Structure formats: C-alpha cells, structure tokens
Amino acid sequence: MASTEFDLIARYFEHQSVNRRDVALAIGDDCALLSVPTGSHLAVSTDSLVAGTHFLADADPALIAHKALASNLSDLAAMGATPAWVSLALTMPEPNEAWLSQFCEGFFALAEYFNVQLIGGDTTKGPLSITLTVHGFVPEGKALTRAGANSGDWIYVTGNLGDSAAGLAILLNEVTVEDDALRNTLLERHFKAHPRILAGQALIGIASAALDISDGLISDLGHILKRSQVSAVIDVDKLPLSDELLTFESDRQKAQQLALTSGEEYELCFTVPEENRGAVDTSLAHSGVKVTCIGQLRPGQGIQLTQNDKLLDWQLHGFDHFAE
Amino acid sequence: MASTEFDLIARYFEHQSVNRRDVALAIGDDCALLSVPTGSHLAVSTDSLVAGTHFLADADPALIAHKALASNLSDLAAMGATPAWVSLALTMPEPNEAWLSQFCEGFFALAEYFNVQLIGGDTTKGPLSITLTVHGFVPEGKALTRAGANSGDWIYVTGNLGDSAAGLAILLNEVTVEDDALRNTLLERHFKAHPRILAGQALIGIASAALDISDGLISDLGHILKRSQVSAVIDVDKLPLSDELLTFESDRQKAQQLALTSGEEYELCFTVPEENRGAVDTSLAHSGVKVTCIGQLRPGQGIQLTQNDKLLDWQLHGFDHFAE
C-alpha cells in the first residue's frame, strides 16, 4: 500500500524527543498552541532552502537538514533570542522514505541540542525545498537589532571567516584539495555551521547592534550601517582566518577577500560601544566562542577597507540570488 | 541596473497598511519581534502552495496569493483563533515585478481585511512556490481542537460544499460550462474562499471539536473521528449544496458526492453537544454564515453515509498528494 501524505507526516515528524512545557498542542491539529513567557517578545524568522539554489539535490539529507535549521536558528542568535519552536514546510518530488529518515536524523539532532520543538508544518509534492520558521524568546526591549549602532562603536565578529566559501568551492569542484582531512574539515565548515545562540544571549546589554553573516560580511555589515546611519572601517589584517583557510588559500590577500565575502558563515557580526569593550570578553567567556575586533564605526556611509592604515581599493560583492 | 533580492523585498513587502501595536519590529531585521497578549495561546499554522501541485504556474498571481493566505487563515478559524501576523516565504524562478505586484495586491487585500500584518519571510530563487506561516491568538484552554468530540454530538458544516471541486474541474478543462456567469461563480468559489474567522471565534465554548475542510469533508472529518475515538453518520440529503452546484451537476447524487470529497472548500466542520445546539444559531447569527447539521457522532470507527435512513455504499476518497 502506498504511503499517504498523512502517514508520512505521522511517521517521521510526530515522534521527537523534545517535548516543551510551553507547547500545549503540537503536530496533528489545525494549529499548534503555544505559550510565550510574560515579559518576553516572541522572535520569529523564516528561511527557505531550495535545491539547486542553496544546495545540490543529491546532497546528504542530514546535512541539508542541519544547514536549514542552523541558518534559521542563527537569526535567533543574532537577536540574542532563546530558541523554542520550529515549523517545517517540506516539498519533495515523491515520498522518499530513505531521504526523509536521514533528513529527520540531521534535523532532530540539532533541534534536540537547542531544545527546539517541531510544532507543525506542511508536507507537499513538488521540487525539493525546505522552509523553516523558528520562534524564540527575548526579554522585551532587549533584543539586538541592526539599528542601534553608533559612530565610534567597535566592530566584532565571532569565530573565523572564509571557511564556508572554501568548503563551497570544494563542493562545487571549483578547486581540488588533495589533503582529505583539510577537504573534509572545510566541507564540514560549510555544511555544519553552529548557530551562536549562547554568544547572542551573552551580548544582550553589551552589543549596540548585531546580525548573522549569511550573505558575506561586507554585504551583511552594510545592513547595520544602513539602519544605523553610520560607516565602517575594517582592518583586513584583523579578519580572523582559520589555519585551514590559510592552507587552502596560501595567498593571504585572497584569503582575506574570501573572509569578507564568504556567505553562509552563520557567525555573528556585532558592534560594541567603547565602554562595553571589557564586558565582551567576560560575558562571552562561558560560551567558548572566539571574538575578534575587526574595525570601528564612523560617521557617513559605506565601508572602507584598510591595511597598515592605508586604504584598499578591493572590489568585492556580497552574495545575492537575483543579482546579475 | 538589475533588481537585487533586497530591493525586491523592500519594494514589495516592506510597505503595507497594516501596522499592529503588538509588532515591535517587523520586516528588515534578523527576526520580527512580537507581543502575545497575556492569557492567550499563540496559534501557529504553516501551509505551502506549489506551482503544478496546488495551482497552475500561469494562474492569476492575485488569486494565488488569496488562496495561499485564505487557506492558511482557515486553519486559525478552525481553532477559533483571531489572526494577527503572517510570514511569507516566496520562491520564484526570477524577480518578475509584474507578477510580484499582482501577487501583493491579492495578498495585502486579504491581509488588510483580517488585520493581519506581514512580519517577515524569505525571497529565494527556484521553482515557484509559496509557504505561509500564520499566527493568531486564542484564549488559553478554549481552542477548538480535533480531539474534543463525543458520541452523540451533532455534526455541522458552514456554507455550501462542492463548489470548489466544480470550479477546479472547470479550471482544469475537465468539463465545459457554457454559461459564463455560472462558470465565473464556480471558479471564484474555488479561488476566493473566505476563511470562517468570525464563525470559528463564535463557536468557542459551543463546539466540542472543529477543523477546516481542505482535503474533502470525508477525509477531514476522519481526523476528528480518529482523534476523538468516535464514528459518524452523515445524511447525504442534508449536505448543503449551492444552486450553482446543482446547475453545474444536475444529478443530485453526483453533486452530493462532490460535496463529500471536494477539497479546498475552507468551510468549517464542527461538532456540537446536544445541549449547545440552540446556541449555535444564536452565536453564529452575527457572523452571517449559514450552518447546516449533516449528521451525528456514534461510538466506534469510520463514517457511514445514509439516505432516507438507508446505508449507502458509495466508494469515495479524499484528496491526498502522495496517494496512488
């Protein structure tokens, strides 16, 4: 007997180990019913991943699931929010149980790590794509937005930058890497980003603005600059580069350019007023996340790249799906 | 200069006339920030509409938008919830501005009618599809679920049934209807369902269970029966049929079968204990929605169809995307 849509949903999505007390009704009715804590704002973000655009259709389903959920949770991290629930709209050409099983494995592993409960969604027939909507909580008036930065604030990033672009280049066979360990490490950096949830929460009350790096530092930082009406100066020699990236790309200038434009990093970029600089290190110590100051905000518009206090004229572009 | 993804989003989705006081931050940051009223549950539902599966790719974009939002709001109606916010994930092959403009017209017209604010989403490149996640409020412990029905409760539906299937048959050129007015009326019934929000709210405290008819009465009622552990007897002569349906399909038995299986009706099916039957009419009077009692719940499993107190042996199937 053929699997029906409802059987599929029931079998793969109704059973999960996360059962939150703030979920009064989860999957199986017309809506989920949920409780938001008093004094908290609900933070909501939606992301779509489409086969052929965001991943190759034959990619490991567990990695696709991880990437989809990690990128979505990263938006909560960028607001300083605590994750709570996620809904999943899954469109696939046919009810492929082997694929679904692996997808669920990757999805629920990450969901369980962050205590996120799947509260519903939709399973439909069509070209492969995944749309997630995550929900989290953040104390009212405390969320890290893009609009709060001021001239003089320092610019920070978490982790290292550029590894995701290197992994993508390997994945797309644009480059050949002989060293299997290096190859696998960079591929994993591309696929298995770790959302900076703890770091985001720790930055509440300290950072003046924040976002996550999904389209490339240059492109994303531009959103803070536009919303906050400031410009930025970045010292390219301060960009945090992994040893693996510098092995992959031994030309340091090219590695720095990768770090500036690499999308899907899911590191946080945030700004900090002078008086809070000391608090950054202490508050992030428990999260185990490296942070690096890469520049400073100024009056005016745009981004200036410098090296040894000299202005660079690198022409770089962030990632944009519809740009020509 | 080519439109970038960000330009598109900004131009078409950032400006809307609904600005709710419970939206602290809408489109343009990593997350939307929202307030849920104290004492209310948040009700959340997700629906995907995929070109080629749920609509024809060349269908009127305004009608696609209406259908997508109406079907999603209908899930809130089925819980008795009051709509508040919606997020929109839109995937399209290219940034077609004429298409987007018409889509937004249909989308915002319905959103404004129900005072629903667009709070965010994602615009991506790929095969045309729309995924919406609606959010609404319902007093804690008062939502209409599928699990509360009991043997002896009466089964009701709002509006008429079968028109959507007739409209779909016309759309797919499975039948030819010479009468332009009839043809247009039935097509409109298929595309322009009106979510029964007011009726759902009015049924709180009166109905024991409810859902909306998206896959066909027979199929959807089955969910209430399964969750509530009861069976149903439906008198097919009580099914509410429009004059238009009976003109389209003059064989009354065939019209009744259409009413039982027609998907995407977005009428409510709900159950009412004997002692609340009088309250149904009075409480729904202000909503202007017709309701019809079509049968009764019994112990056991399954659905029995009757006519003049005789059992029918009609073989019918609800709509299922993956069924063979």
XYZ file of C-alpha atoms in Angstrom:
648
model
C 0.000 0.000 0.000
C 1.295 3.422 -0.931
C 2.310 5.848 1.773
C -0.166 8.661 2.095
C 0.856 12.202 2.952
C -0.604 11.786 6.414
C 1.185 8.528 7.120
C 4.473 10.129 6.173
C 3.963 13.103 8.414
C 2.884 10.959 11.311
C 5.729 8.517 10.977
C 8.616 10.909 10.645
C 7.575 14.091 12.344
C 5.152 13.318 15.149
C 7.705 11.483 17.264
C 10.555 13.541 18.677
C 12.296 13.646 21.992
C 11.802 17.376 22.636
C 8.552 17.982 24.500
C 8.461 21.510 25.859
C 6.081 22.590 28.594
C 5.185 25.749 26.655
C 3.687 23.636 23.828
C 0.028 22.973 24.675
C -0.674 21.288 21.335
C 1.939 20.315 18.754
C 1.592 18.464 15.445
C -1.734 16.915 14.409
C -4.363 19.660 14.651
C -5.144 22.719 12.504
C -2.691 24.832 14.511
C -0.098 24.393 17.220
C -0.980 26.095 20.523
C 1.883 27.755 22.373
C 2.652 29.891 25.426
C 5.047 32.844 25.342
C 6.544 33.835 28.726
C 5.290 37.096 30.236
C 7.795 39.909 29.695
C 9.245 38.299 26.590
C 8.944 39.245 22.975
C 8.386 36.440 20.512
C 11.191 36.464 17.884
C 10.258 34.888 14.528
C 12.343 34.217 11.434
C 11.693 32.333 8.176
C 14.266 30.824 5.812
C 13.882 28.785 2.625
C 16.464 26.404 1.192
C 15.790 25.370 -2.400
C 17.502 22.501 -4.236
C 19.688 23.869 -6.994
C 19.899 27.293 -5.377
C 21.035 26.626 -1.796
C 22.128 23.000 -2.003
C 22.638 20.256 -4.566
C 19.649 17.929 -4.826
C 21.848 14.889 -4.212
C 23.495 16.325 -1.076
C 23.388 14.334 2.180
C 19.839 14.869 3.539
C 21.134 15.076 7.139
C 23.479 17.904 6.128
C 20.701 19.725 4.284
C 18.545 19.498 7.406
C 21.371 20.730 9.626
C 22.082 23.638 7.318
C 18.426 24.631 7.074
C 17.861 24.617 10.821
C 21.270 26.094 11.693
C 20.792 29.049 9.349
C 17.342 29.689 10.766
C 18.484 29.415 14.412
C 21.324 31.770 13.546
C 18.741 34.534 13.026
C 17.528 33.999 16.592
C 21.158 34.117 17.795
C 21.599 37.447 16.030
C 18.752 38.937 18.107
C 20.001 37.442 21.374
C 16.904 35.215 21.479
C 16.483 31.790 23.094
C 15.119 29.204 20.599
C 11.831 27.469 21.400
C 9.901 26.104 18.405
C 10.190 25.485 14.676
C 7.725 24.700 11.906
C 8.839 22.827 8.801
C 7.397 23.066 5.291
C 8.928 20.286 3.230
C 8.294 19.976 -0.501
C 9.634 16.904 -2.270
C 9.061 15.212 -5.627
C 7.974 11.915 -4.060
C 7.647 10.411 -0.570
C 11.212 9.103 -0.391
C 11.459 7.365 2.977
C 15.220 6.824 2.925
C 15.717 10.529 2.276
C 13.167 11.530 4.942
C 14.763 9.277 7.508
C 18.205 10.825 7.036
C 16.756 14.318 6.883
C 14.998 13.779 10.219
C 18.175 12.449 11.778
C 20.068 15.649 10.971
C 17.101 17.859 11.805
C 16.235 16.405 15.198
C 19.876 16.095 16.298
C 20.281 19.869 16.052
C 16.755 20.586 17.335
C 17.413 18.490 20.425
C 20.758 20.187 21.059
C 18.986 23.554 21.314
C 15.792 22.158 22.907
C 13.706 23.262 19.932
C 10.381 21.509 19.397
C 8.897 20.883 15.942
C 5.359 22.274 16.263
C 3.946 21.667 12.798
C 4.323 22.355 9.121
C 3.271 21.049 5.767
C 4.432 18.219 3.504
C 3.744 18.791 -0.162
C 4.647 17.379 -3.537
C 6.920 19.419 -5.812
C 10.548 20.396 -6.452
C 12.693 19.769 -3.368
C 12.740 22.682 -0.918
C 12.638 23.345 2.804
C 11.127 26.361 4.546
C 11.563 26.732 8.287
C 10.054 29.274 10.663
C 11.781 29.432 14.048
C 10.337 31.015 17.160
C 12.274 32.161 20.218
C 12.013 34.461 23.217
C 13.916 37.609 24.065
C 13.312 39.930 27.050
C 11.105 42.861 25.949
C 13.172 45.828 24.774
C 16.463 43.918 24.973
C 16.760 42.338 21.513
C 19.881 43.024 19.450
C 18.667 44.831 16.330
C 20.520 46.260 13.321
C 19.541 49.832 14.102
C 21.282 50.523 17.433
C 24.893 51.094 16.335
C 26.637 54.472 16.713
C 29.740 56.098 15.277
C 32.707 55.144 17.452
C 31.363 51.652 18.278
C 33.795 48.802 17.619
C 33.013 46.048 15.097
C 33.409 42.414 16.181
C 32.864 39.004 14.646
C 32.609 35.573 16.276
C 34.669 32.582 15.103
C 36.611 32.587 11.820
C 35.506 33.837 8.405
C 36.032 32.365 4.930
C 35.859 28.649 5.680
C 32.325 28.277 4.354
C 33.295 29.780 0.967
C 36.304 27.435 0.790
C 34.045 24.440 1.535
C 31.573 25.565 -1.104
C 34.335 25.903 -3.720
C 35.407 22.318 -2.937
C 31.796 21.109 -3.091
C 31.271 22.718 -6.487
C 34.576 21.226 -7.771
C 35.914 24.716 -8.456
C 39.133 23.687 -6.740
C 40.817 20.392 -5.951
C 42.161 19.744 -2.468
C 44.439 16.699 -2.224
C 44.554 16.587 1.580
C 41.483 14.572 2.635
C 41.478 15.907 6.207
C 41.605 19.527 5.010
C 38.979 18.855 2.384
C 36.597 17.286 4.909
C 37.152 19.979 7.517
C 36.295 22.776 5.082
C 33.283 20.884 3.708
C 32.039 20.440 7.269
C 32.542 24.156 7.996
C 30.297 24.869 5.002
C 27.569 22.420 5.960
C 27.701 22.210 9.721
C 27.639 25.774 10.984
C 26.969 26.079 14.704
C 24.434 28.834 15.463
C 25.912 31.276 18.005
C 22.941 31.100 20.356
C 24.883 31.404 23.620
C 27.040 34.220 22.266
C 23.948 36.138 21.129
C 22.301 35.828 24.535
C 25.528 36.902 26.258
C 25.672 40.061 24.130
C 22.332 41.419 25.373
C 23.021 44.687 27.173
C 26.553 44.827 25.733
C 26.293 44.992 21.912
C 24.636 48.001 20.281
C 23.708 46.074 17.107
C 24.113 42.557 15.732
C 23.303 40.285 12.808
C 24.427 36.935 11.494
C 26.642 36.570 8.435
C 24.621 34.790 5.776
C 25.407 36.730 2.599
C 29.010 37.706 3.413
C 30.462 40.141 5.971
C 30.654 43.083 3.544
C 27.070 42.622 2.429
C 25.617 41.943 5.874
C 27.523 44.658 7.727
C 26.010 47.009 5.150
C 22.578 46.359 6.720
C 23.767 47.584 10.130
C 25.377 50.628 8.506
C 22.228 51.497 6.579
C 19.848 51.009 9.517
C 22.154 52.764 11.984
C 23.232 55.540 9.562
C 26.972 55.070 10.037
C 30.029 53.952 8.011
C 32.684 51.354 8.843
C 36.438 50.990 8.663
C 37.718 47.404 8.630
C 41.366 46.453 9.069
C 41.679 43.408 6.803
C 44.699 42.142 8.767
C 42.423 41.719 11.787
C 39.992 39.394 9.980
C 40.020 36.040 11.839
C 41.236 33.331 9.429
C 41.494 29.643 10.307
C 44.711 27.690 9.749
C 42.724 25.521 7.357
C 41.716 28.527 5.247
C 45.341 29.709 5.066
C 46.398 26.224 3.944
C 43.580 26.128 1.372
C 44.452 29.634 0.160
C 48.071 30.475 0.923
C 47.792 33.941 -0.655
C 46.774 35.906 2.453
C 45.150 38.690 0.457
C 42.904 36.226 -1.369
C 42.086 34.532 1.960
C 41.106 37.897 3.409
C 38.884 38.576 0.419
C 37.208 35.203 0.949
C 36.629 36.148 4.600
C 34.997 39.428 3.575
C 32.608 37.854 1.071
C 32.041 34.286 2.288
C 28.311 33.643 2.749
C 26.601 31.106 4.995
C 29.181 31.569 7.759
C 26.499 31.999 10.424
C 28.959 33.812 12.644
C 27.719 36.942 14.398
C 28.855 40.437 13.436
C 28.149 42.909 16.236
C 29.036 46.401 17.354
C 30.073 47.457 20.862
C 30.335 50.932 22.432
C 33.770 51.803 23.848
C 32.529 51.490 27.450
C 31.360 47.891 26.920
C 34.547 46.525 25.306
C 35.773 44.956 28.534
C 32.417 43.290 29.106
C 32.583 41.493 25.740
C 35.373 39.154 26.805
C 33.993 38.383 30.250
C 30.415 37.819 29.092
C 31.440 35.582 26.196
C 33.972 33.572 28.205
C 31.400 30.919 29.224
C 30.197 30.457 25.641
C 33.624 29.282 24.465
C 33.305 31.400 21.324
C 36.255 33.368 19.965
C 35.523 37.021 19.198
C 37.704 39.417 17.218
C 37.538 43.194 16.887
C 37.988 43.969 13.172
C 37.250 47.664 12.923
C 35.244 50.671 14.016
C 32.154 52.623 13.007
C 32.457 56.195 11.712
C 30.034 58.886 10.594
C 28.898 58.796 6.980
C 28.175 55.910 4.617
C 29.830 52.817 3.199
C 32.696 50.506 4.162
C 36.396 51.327 3.962
C 38.938 48.505 3.969
C 42.387 49.342 5.356
C 45.750 47.620 5.790
C 48.591 49.194 7.750
C 46.402 52.321 7.966
C 46.263 52.589 4.162
C 43.006 52.493 2.219
C 42.480 49.461 -0.048
C 40.557 49.581 -3.332
C 39.387 45.944 -3.443
C 36.199 45.473 -5.448
C 34.037 42.927 -3.640
C 30.438 41.862 -3.787
C 28.231 40.044 -1.344
C 26.127 37.129 -2.436
C 22.758 37.971 -3.943
C 20.420 35.428 -5.523
C 18.965 37.719 -8.146
C 21.987 39.928 -8.898
C 23.487 39.669 -12.364
C 20.583 48.036 -13.187
C 19.319 44.638 -12.142
C 16.969 44.311 -9.195
C 18.654 42.727 -6.229
C 16.892 40.421 -3.837
C 16.938 43.126 -1.184
C 15.482 45.782 -3.461
C 12.654 43.434 -4.350
C 11.828 42.643 -0.766
C 11.990 46.261 0.248
C 9.869 47.479 -2.598
C 7.042 44.998 -2.428
C 6.843 43.764 1.109
C 8.068 46.462 3.468
C 5.186 48.835 2.792
C 1.756 47.735 3.905
C -1.152 49.459 5.533
C -1.495 47.071 8.485
C 0.639 48.239 11.403
C -0.318 46.376 14.538
C 0.605 47.623 18.006
C 1.735 44.113 19.015
C 4.502 44.184 16.371
C 7.596 45.760 17.960
C 9.778 45.064 14.916
C 8.548 43.823 11.527
C 10.434 43.244 8.270
C 14.086 44.258 7.918
C 15.996 42.676 10.812
C 17.087 39.107 11.573
C 13.762 38.380 13.293
C 10.416 40.029 13.832
C 9.682 40.915 17.479
C 6.117 40.385 18.654
C 3.903 40.539 21.755
C 1.331 37.875 22.594
C -1.491 39.008 24.933
C -1.412 37.622 28.481
C -3.888 34.771 28.911
C -3.762 33.840 25.228
C -2.213 30.915 23.482
C -0.339 31.609 20.286
C -1.865 29.541 17.435
C 0.530 28.790 14.549
C -0.058 27.072 11.214
C 2.073 26.584 8.087
C 0.878 25.893 4.529
C 2.767 25.522 1.262
C 1.334 26.078 -2.189
C 3.486 24.731 -5.001
C 3.080 25.540 -8.722
C 1.969 22.443 -10.604
C 0.642 20.799 -7.429
C -1.690 23.384 -5.878
C -2.065 25.880 -8.694
C -1.136 26.316 -12.338
C 2.020 28.366 -12.804
C 0.210 30.768 -15.149
C -2.715 31.383 -12.772
C -3.580 34.947 -11.778
C -0.972 35.918 -9.126
C -3.574 37.809 -7.085
C -5.736 34.674 -6.908
C -2.753 32.515 -5.928
C -1.966 34.959 -3.124
C -5.584 34.990 -1.961
C -5.760 31.207 -1.985
C -2.496 30.831 -0.093
C -3.437 33.271 2.656
C -7.087 32.186 2.833
C -6.168 28.524 3.283
C -3.682 29.411 5.995
C -6.107 31.743 7.842
C -8.686 28.982 7.613
C -6.533 26.907 9.991
C -6.760 29.712 12.544
C -10.537 29.857 12.016
C -10.750 26.125 12.724
C -9.180 26.699 16.178
C -11.382 29.714 16.964
C -8.279 31.935 16.856
C -8.021 35.625 15.962
C -5.438 36.251 13.202
C -2.504 38.544 13.932
C 0.625 38.013 11.808
C 1.909 36.119 8.795
C 5.358 35.337 7.393
C 5.824 34.673 3.678
C 8.462 32.510 2.022
C 8.276 33.139 -1.705
C 10.351 31.133 -4.175
C 10.273 32.205 -7.809
C 12.343 31.486 -10.915
C 13.207 35.148 -11.481
C 12.346 38.526 -9.946
C 9.226 39.124 -12.036
C 7.961 42.517 -10.945
C 4.645 42.358 -12.779
C 3.912 39.041 -11.085
C 5.021 40.315 -7.674
C 2.907 43.420 -7.963
C -0.268 41.438 -8.672
C 0.608 38.869 -6.010
C 0.984 41.606 -3.402
C -2.328 43.143 -4.425
C -4.185 39.914 -3.697
C -2.148 39.176 -0.594
C -2.472 42.538 1.114
C -6.165 42.927 0.240
C -6.981 39.817 2.281
C -4.384 40.577 4.975
C -5.881 44.022 5.496
C -9.409 42.640 5.673
C -8.400 40.476 8.640
C -5.906 42.996 10.092
C -3.019 40.580 9.583
C 0.467 42.087 9.418
C 3.262 40.623 7.285
C 6.148 40.271 9.742
C 8.875 38.753 7.576
C 9.854 35.886 5.370
C 12.314 34.966 2.681
C 12.549 35.560 -1.069
C 14.536 32.918 -2.923
C 15.236 31.769 -6.442
C 13.763 28.451 -7.595
C 10.567 26.764 -8.824
C 7.502 28.873 -7.954
C 6.076 28.151 -4.502
C 4.621 29.995 -1.531
C 4.884 28.978 2.109
C 2.964 30.964 4.721
C 3.044 30.717 8.495
C 0.127 32.466 10.205
C -0.011 33.394 13.864
C -3.127 34.149 15.902
C -4.415 34.301 19.463
C -6.937 32.140 21.269
C -7.881 32.301 24.966
C -5.874 29.684 26.898
C -7.718 26.372 27.153
C -10.519 27.493 24.810
C -9.195 26.500 21.374
C -11.337 24.235 19.187
C -9.280 21.081 18.677
C -9.996 17.849 16.819
C -9.949 15.738 19.956
C -12.916 17.031 21.966
C -15.849 15.382 20.165
C -18.083 12.784 21.840
C -20.560 10.202 20.679
C -23.979 11.839 20.397
C -22.573 15.229 19.311
C -24.095 16.655 16.126
C -22.010 17.315 13.016
C -22.262 20.720 11.322
C -20.662 22.451 8.361
C -20.579 26.132 7.426
C -21.558 27.392 3.968
C -22.029 25.072 0.987
C -19.871 22.147 -0.105
C -18.775 21.027 -3.580
C -18.389 24.376 -5.333
C -14.605 24.332 -5.075
C -14.382 20.942 -6.821
C -16.697 22.197 -9.569
C -14.511 25.278 -10.040
C -11.399 23.126 -10.173
C -12.933 20.847 -12.813
C -13.693 23.927 -14.934
C -10.182 25.288 -14.376
C -8.618 22.004 -15.486
C -10.890 21.888 -18.576
C -12.347 18.579 -17.398
C -15.803 19.977 -18.122
C -17.148 22.745 -20.298
C -19.654 25.212 -18.879
C -21.357 27.387 -21.497
C -22.953 29.814 -19.023
C -20.276 32.473 -18.362
C -21.847 33.658 -15.107
C -22.032 30.127 -13.719
C -18.512 29.370 -14.879
C -17.114 32.511 -13.230
C -19.038 31.980 -9.998
C -17.697 28.455 -9.561
C -14.142 29.473 -10.493
C -14.363 32.230 -7.883
C -15.625 29.753 -5.274
C -12.514 27.672 -5.975
C -10.051 30.543 -5.788
C -11.613 33.017 -3.427
C -12.551 31.063 -0.329
C -13.462 33.235 2.637
C -11.840 31.973 5.847
C -14.526 31.472 8.516
C -12.720 33.506 11.169
C -15.824 35.035 12.799
C -17.660 31.711 12.812
C -14.680 29.971 14.441
C -14.476 32.591 17.185
C -18.247 32.372 17.766
C -18.013 28.598 18.237
C -15.654 28.826 21.236
C -17.466 27.343 24.230
C -20.114 25.819 21.951
C -18.423 23.350 19.580
C -16.702 20.262 21.012
C -14.336 19.889 18.012
C -13.656 21.667 14.729
C -11.452 21.715 11.656
C -11.484 23.278 8.235
C -12.235 21.345 5.074
C -9.092 21.363 2.953
C -8.850 17.764 1.692
C -12.598 16.996 1.454
C -15.269 16.513 4.131
C -14.908 12.715 4.251
C -11.159 12.891 4.621
C -11.068 15.784 7.090
C -13.937 14.558 9.293
C -11.884 11.376 9.606
C -9.291 13.357 11.599
C -11.876 14.377 14.213
C -13.152 10.784 14.397
C -9.664 9.370 14.870
C -8.589 11.937 17.461
C -11.892 11.791 19.339
C -12.344 7.992 19.022
C -15.850 8.112 17.566
C -17.667 7.266 14.314
C -20.025 9.382 12.217
C -23.322 9.008 10.400
C -23.946 11.552 7.648
C -27.299 12.033 5.921
C -26.251 12.903 2.359
C -29.566 14.666 1.716
C -28.641 17.198 4.388
C -25.379 18.224 2.674
C -25.651 21.943 1.825
C -25.421 22.344 -1.974
C -25.472 25.674 -3.781
C -27.883 26.366 -6.637
C -24.818 26.822 -8.819
C -23.528 23.354 -7.986
C -26.909 21.809 -8.788
C -26.933 23.628 -12.138
C -23.356 22.503 -12.838
C -24.180 18.939 -11.822
C -27.895 18.234 -12.203
C -27.533 14.628 -10.992
C -28.102 15.226 -7.256
C -26.241 12.059 -6.227
C -23.140 13.153 -8.132
C -23.432 16.626 -6.625
C -23.592 15.090 -3.145
C -20.501 13.043 -3.890
C -18.705 16.203 -4.982
C -19.749 17.835 -1.690
C -18.329 14.912 0.291
C -14.949 14.916 -1.453
C -14.385 18.490 -2.617
C -11.094 19.806 -1.253
C -10.049 23.410 -0.647
C -13.541 24.392 0.494
C -12.203 26.103 3.618
C -15.593 25.744 5.288
C -15.592 24.609 8.921
C -16.758 21.181 10.005
C -17.574 21.137 13.718
C -19.333 19.042 16.312
C -21.810 20.246 18.937
C -23.161 18.528 22.064
C -26.969 18.243 22.214
C -27.226 20.904 24.938
C -25.413 23.512 22.794
C -27.465 23.090 19.608
C -29.616 26.128 20.324
C -26.555 28.261 20.973
C -25.121 27.504 17.518
C -27.748 29.534 15.680
C -27.731 32.474 18.068
C -23.951 32.718 18.326
C -23.405 32.474 14.576
C -26.212 34.878 13.679
C -23.916 37.938 13.737
C -21.330 36.248 11.502
C -23.804 35.907 8.616
C -22.584 32.378 7.950
C -25.022 29.582 7.105
C -24.588 26.416 9.162
C -26.140 23.029 8.470
C -26.417 19.953 10.673
C -25.471 16.976 8.466
C -25.247 14.078 10.901
C -24.292 12.759 14.295
C -21.371 11.071 16.026
C -21.671 7.494 17.265
C -19.413 5.071 19.140
C -16.946 3.038 17.058
C -14.941 3.899 13.968
C -15.454 5.177 10.420
C -18.084 7.116 8.516
C -21.495 5.826 7.447
C -23.398 7.617 4.694
C -27.188 7.351 4.801
C -30.174 8.434 2.696
C -33.768 8.019 3.875
C -32.311 6.084 6.826
C -30.723 3.532 4.469
C -26.987 2.879 4.395
C -25.173 3.872 1.172
C -22.164 2.025 -0.235
C -20.537 4.919 -2.094
C -16.785 4.488 -2.507
C -15.151 7.900 -2.017
C -11.649 9.134 -1.394
C -10.339 12.380 -0.004
C -7.589 14.244 -1.735
C -4.058 13.105 -0.929
C -0.949 14.400 -2.653
C 1.054 11.200 -2.413
C -1.714 8.598 -2.763
C -1.607 6.427 -5.871
